[in-house]
mmCIF file of N, CA, C and O in Angstrom:
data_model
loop_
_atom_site.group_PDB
_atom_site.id
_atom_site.type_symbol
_atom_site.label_atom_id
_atom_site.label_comp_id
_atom_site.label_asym_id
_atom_site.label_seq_id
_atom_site.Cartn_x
_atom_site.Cartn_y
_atom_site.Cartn_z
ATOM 1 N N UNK A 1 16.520 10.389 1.340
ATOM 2 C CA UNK A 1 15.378 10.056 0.518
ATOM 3 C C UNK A 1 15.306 8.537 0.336
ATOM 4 O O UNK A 1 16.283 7.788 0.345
ATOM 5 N N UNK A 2 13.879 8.135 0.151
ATOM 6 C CA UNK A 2 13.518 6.683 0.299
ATOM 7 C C UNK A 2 13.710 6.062 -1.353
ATOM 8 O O UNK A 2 13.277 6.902 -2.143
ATOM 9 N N UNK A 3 14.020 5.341 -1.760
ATOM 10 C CA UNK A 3 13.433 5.154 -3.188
ATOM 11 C C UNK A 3 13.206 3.747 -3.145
ATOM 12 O O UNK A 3 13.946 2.812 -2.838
ATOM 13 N N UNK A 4 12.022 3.804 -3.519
ATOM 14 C CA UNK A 4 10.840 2.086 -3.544
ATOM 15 C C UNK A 4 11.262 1.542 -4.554
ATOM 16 O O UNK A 4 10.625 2.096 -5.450
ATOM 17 N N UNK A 5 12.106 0.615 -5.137
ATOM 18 C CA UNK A 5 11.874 0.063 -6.799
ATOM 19 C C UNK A 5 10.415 -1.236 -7.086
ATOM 20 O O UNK A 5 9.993 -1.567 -8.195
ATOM 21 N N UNK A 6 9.963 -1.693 -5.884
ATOM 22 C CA UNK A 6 9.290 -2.863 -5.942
ATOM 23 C C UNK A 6 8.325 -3.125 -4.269
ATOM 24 O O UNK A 6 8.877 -3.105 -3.169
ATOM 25 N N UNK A 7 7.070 -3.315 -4.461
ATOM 26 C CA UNK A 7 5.986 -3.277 -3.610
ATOM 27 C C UNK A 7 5.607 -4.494 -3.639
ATOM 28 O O UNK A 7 5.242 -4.779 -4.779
ATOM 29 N N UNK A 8 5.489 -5.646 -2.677
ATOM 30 C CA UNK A 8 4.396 -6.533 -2.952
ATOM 31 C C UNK A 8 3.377 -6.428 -1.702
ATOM 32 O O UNK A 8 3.817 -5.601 -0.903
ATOM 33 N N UNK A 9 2.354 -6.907 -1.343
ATOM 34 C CA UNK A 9 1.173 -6.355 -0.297
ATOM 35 C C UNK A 9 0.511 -8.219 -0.275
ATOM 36 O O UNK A 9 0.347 -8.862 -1.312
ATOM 37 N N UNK A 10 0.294 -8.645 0.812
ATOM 38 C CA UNK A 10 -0.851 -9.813 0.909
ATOM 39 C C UNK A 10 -1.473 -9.548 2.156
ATOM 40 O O UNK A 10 -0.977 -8.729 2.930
ATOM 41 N N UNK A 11 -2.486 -10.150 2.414
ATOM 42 C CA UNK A 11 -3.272 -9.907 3.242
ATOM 43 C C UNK A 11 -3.369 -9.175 4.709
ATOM 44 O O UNK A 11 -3.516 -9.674 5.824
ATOM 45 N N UNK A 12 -3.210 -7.590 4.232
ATOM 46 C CA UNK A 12 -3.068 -6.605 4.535
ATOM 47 C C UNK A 12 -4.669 -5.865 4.206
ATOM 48 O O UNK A 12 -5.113 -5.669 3.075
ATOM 49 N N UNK A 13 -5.254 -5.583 5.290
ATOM 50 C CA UNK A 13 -6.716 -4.948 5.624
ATOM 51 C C UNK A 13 -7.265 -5.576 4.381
ATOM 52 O O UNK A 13 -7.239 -6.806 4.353
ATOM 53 N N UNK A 14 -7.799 -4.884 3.257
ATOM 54 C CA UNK A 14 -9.050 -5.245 1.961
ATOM 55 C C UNK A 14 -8.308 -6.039 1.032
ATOM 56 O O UNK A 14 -8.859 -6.747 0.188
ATOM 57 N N UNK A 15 -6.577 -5.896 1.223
ATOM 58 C CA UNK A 15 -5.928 -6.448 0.109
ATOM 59 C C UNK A 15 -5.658 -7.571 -0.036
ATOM 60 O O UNK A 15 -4.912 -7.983 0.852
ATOM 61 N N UNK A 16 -5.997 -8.478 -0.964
ATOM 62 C CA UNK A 16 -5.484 -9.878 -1.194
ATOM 63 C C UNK A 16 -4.208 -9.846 -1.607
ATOM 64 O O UNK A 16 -3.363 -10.474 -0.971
ATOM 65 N N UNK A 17 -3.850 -9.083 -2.780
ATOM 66 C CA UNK A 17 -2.548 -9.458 -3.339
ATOM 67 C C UNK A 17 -2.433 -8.329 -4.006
ATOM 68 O O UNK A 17 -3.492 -7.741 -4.222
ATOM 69 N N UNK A 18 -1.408 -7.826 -4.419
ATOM 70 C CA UNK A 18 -1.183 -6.647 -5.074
ATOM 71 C C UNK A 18 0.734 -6.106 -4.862
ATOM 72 O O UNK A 18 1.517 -6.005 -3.918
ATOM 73 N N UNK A 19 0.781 -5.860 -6.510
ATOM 74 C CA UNK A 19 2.604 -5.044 -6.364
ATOM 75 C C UNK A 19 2.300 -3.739 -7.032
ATOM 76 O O UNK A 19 1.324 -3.267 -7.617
ATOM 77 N N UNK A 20 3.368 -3.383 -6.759
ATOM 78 C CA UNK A 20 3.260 -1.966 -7.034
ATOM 79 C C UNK A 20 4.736 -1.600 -7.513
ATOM 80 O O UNK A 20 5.491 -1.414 -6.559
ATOM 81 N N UNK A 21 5.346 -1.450 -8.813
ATOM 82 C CA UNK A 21 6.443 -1.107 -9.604
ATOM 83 C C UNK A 21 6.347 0.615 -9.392
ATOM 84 O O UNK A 21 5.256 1.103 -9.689
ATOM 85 N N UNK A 22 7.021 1.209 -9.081
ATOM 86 C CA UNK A 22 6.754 2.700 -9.803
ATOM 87 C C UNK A 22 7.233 2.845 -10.749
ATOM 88 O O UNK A 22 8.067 2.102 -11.265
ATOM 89 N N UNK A 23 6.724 4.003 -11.238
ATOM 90 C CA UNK A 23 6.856 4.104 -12.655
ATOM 91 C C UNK A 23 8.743 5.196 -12.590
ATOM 92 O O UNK A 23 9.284 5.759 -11.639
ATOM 93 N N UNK A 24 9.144 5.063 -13.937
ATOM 94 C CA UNK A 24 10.905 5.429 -13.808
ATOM 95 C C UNK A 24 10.576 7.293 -14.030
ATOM 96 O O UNK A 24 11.504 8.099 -14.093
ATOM 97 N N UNK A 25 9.261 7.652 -14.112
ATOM 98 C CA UNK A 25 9.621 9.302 -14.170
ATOM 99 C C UNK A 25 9.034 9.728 -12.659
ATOM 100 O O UNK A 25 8.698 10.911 -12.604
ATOM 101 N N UNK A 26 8.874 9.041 -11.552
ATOM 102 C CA UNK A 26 8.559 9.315 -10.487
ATOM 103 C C UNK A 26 7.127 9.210 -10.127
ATOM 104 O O UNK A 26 6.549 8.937 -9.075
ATOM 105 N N UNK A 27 6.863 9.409 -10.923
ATOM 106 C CA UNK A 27 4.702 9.415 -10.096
ATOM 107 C C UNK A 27 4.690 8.021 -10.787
ATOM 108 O O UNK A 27 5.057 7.550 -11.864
ATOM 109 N N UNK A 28 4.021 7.542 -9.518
ATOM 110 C CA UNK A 28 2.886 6.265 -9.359
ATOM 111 C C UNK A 28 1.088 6.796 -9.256
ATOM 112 O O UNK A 28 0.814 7.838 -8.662
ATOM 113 N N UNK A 29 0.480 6.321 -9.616
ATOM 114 C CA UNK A 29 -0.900 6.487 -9.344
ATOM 115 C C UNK A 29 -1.663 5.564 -9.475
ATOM 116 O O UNK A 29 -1.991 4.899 -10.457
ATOM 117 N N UNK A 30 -2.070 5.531 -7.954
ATOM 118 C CA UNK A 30 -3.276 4.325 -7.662
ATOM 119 C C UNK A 30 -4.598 4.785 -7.807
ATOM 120 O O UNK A 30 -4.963 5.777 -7.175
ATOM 121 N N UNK A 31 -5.401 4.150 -8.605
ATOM 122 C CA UNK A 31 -6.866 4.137 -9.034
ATOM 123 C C UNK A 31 -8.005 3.183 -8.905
ATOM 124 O O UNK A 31 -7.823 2.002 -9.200
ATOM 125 N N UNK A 32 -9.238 3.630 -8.462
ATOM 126 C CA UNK A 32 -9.905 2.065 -8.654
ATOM 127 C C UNK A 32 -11.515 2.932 -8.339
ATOM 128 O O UNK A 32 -11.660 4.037 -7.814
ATOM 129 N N UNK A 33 -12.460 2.102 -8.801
ATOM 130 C CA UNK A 33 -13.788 2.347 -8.372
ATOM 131 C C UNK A 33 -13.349 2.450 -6.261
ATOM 132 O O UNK A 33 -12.350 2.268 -5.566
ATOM 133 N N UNK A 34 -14.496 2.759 -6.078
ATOM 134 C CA UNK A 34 -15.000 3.140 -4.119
ATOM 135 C C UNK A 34 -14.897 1.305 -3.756
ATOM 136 O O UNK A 34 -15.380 0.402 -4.439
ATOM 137 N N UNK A 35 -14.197 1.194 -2.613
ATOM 138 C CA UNK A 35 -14.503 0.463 -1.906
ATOM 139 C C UNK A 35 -13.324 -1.280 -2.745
ATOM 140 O O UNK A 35 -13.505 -2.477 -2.522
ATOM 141 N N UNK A 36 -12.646 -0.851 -3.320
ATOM 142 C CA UNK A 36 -11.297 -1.838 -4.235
ATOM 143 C C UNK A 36 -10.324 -1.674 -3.218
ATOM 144 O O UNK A 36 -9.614 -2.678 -3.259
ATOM 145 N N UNK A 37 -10.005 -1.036 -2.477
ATOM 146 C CA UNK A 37 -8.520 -1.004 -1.394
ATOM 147 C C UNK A 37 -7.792 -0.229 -1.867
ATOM 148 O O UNK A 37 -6.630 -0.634 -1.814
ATOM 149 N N UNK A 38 -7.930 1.004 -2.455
ATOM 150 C CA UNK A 38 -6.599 1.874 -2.609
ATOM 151 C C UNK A 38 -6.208 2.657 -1.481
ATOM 152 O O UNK A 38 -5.079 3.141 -1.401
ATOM 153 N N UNK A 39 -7.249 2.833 -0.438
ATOM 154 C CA UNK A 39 -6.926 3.566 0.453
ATOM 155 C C UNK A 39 -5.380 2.187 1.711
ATOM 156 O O UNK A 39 -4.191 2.170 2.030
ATOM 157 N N UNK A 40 -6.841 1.255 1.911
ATOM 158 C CA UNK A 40 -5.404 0.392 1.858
ATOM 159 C C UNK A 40 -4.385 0.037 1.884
ATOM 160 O O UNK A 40 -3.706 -0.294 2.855
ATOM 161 N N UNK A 41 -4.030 0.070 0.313
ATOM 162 C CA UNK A 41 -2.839 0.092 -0.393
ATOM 163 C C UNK A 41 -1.848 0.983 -0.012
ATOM 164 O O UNK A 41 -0.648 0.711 0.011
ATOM 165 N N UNK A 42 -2.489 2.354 0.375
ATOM 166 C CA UNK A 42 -1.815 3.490 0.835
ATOM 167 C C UNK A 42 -1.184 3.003 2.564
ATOM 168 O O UNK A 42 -0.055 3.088 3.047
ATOM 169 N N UNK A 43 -2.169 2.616 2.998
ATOM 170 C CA UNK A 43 -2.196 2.309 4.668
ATOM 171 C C UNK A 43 -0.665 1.462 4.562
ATOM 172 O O UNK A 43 0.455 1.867 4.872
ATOM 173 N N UNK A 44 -1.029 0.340 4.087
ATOM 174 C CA UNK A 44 0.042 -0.900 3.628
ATOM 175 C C UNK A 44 1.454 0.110 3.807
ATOM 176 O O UNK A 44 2.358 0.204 4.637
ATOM 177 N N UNK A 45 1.085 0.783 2.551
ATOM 178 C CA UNK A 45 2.644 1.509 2.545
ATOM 179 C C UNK A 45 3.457 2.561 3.490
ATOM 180 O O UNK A 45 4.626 2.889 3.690
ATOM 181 N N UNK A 46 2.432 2.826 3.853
ATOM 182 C CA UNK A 46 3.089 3.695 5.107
ATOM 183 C C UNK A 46 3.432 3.117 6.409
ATOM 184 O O UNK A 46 4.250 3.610 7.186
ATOM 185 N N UNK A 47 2.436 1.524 6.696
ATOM 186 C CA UNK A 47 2.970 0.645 7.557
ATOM 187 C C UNK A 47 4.467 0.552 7.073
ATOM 188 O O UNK A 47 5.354 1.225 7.597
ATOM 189 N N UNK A 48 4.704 -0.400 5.953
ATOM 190 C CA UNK A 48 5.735 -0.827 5.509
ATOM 191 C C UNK A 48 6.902 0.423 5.537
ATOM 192 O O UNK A 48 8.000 -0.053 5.823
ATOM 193 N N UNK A 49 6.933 1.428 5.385
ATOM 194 C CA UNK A 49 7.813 2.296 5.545
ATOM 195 C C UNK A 49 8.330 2.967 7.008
ATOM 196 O O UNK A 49 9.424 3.132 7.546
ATOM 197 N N UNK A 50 6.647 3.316 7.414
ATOM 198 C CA UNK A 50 7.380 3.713 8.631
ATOM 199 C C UNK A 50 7.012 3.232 10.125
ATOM 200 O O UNK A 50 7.064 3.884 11.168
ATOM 201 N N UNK A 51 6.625 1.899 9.914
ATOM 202 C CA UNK A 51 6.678 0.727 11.271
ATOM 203 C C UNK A 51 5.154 0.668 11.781
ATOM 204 O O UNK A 51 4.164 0.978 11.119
ATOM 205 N N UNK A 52 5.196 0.100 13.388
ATOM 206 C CA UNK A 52 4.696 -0.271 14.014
ATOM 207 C C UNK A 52 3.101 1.278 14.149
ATOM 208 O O UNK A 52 1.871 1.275 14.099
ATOM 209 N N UNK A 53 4.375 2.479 14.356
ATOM 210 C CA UNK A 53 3.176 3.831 14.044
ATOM 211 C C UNK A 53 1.846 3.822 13.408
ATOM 212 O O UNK A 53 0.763 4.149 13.893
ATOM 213 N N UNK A 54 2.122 3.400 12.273
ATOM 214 C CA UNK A 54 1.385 3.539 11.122
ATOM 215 C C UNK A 54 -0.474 2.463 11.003
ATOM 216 O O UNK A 54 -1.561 2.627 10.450
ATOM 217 N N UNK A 55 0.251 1.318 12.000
ATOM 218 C CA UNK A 55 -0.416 0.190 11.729
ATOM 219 C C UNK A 55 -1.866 0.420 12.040
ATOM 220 O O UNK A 55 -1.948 0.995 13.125
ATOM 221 N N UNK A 56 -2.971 0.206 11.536
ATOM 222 C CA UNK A 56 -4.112 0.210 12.125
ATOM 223 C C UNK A 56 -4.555 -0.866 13.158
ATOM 224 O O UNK A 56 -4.940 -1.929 12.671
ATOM 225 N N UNK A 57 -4.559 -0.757 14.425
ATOM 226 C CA UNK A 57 -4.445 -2.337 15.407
ATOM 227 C C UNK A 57 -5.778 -2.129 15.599
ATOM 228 O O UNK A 57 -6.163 -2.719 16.609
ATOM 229 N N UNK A 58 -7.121 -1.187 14.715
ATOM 230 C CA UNK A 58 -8.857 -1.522 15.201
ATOM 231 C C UNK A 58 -9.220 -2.893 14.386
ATOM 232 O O UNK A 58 -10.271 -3.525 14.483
ATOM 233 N N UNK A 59 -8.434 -3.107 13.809
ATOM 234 C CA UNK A 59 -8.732 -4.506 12.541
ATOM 235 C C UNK A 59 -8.226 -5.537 13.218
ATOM 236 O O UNK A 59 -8.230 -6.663 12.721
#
């Protein structure tokens, strides 16, 4: 098992800047109006976890 304590993200697809702490009882939850980068944010992290796979190379 993976355990994240600390996220930071920069200019990664929509995202300028952004961290991401999880929270200590296990769920994190990302929120935002349509079209803010949470999907993104998600992309980001699954790059960052699981490599080169993940990456979107149409951008």
């Amino acid at each position: 098992m993976v355990t994240i304590n600390s996220l930071e993200f920069e200019n990664v697809k929509r995202i300028k800047a952004v961290k991401i702490e999880p929270s200590p009882s296990g769920l994190t939850v990302i929120g935002g109006r349509n079209n803010q980068g949470k999907t993104s944010v998600i992309d980001a992290l699954a790059w960052a976890v699981g490599g080169d796979k993940y990456m979107d190379h149409s951008q």
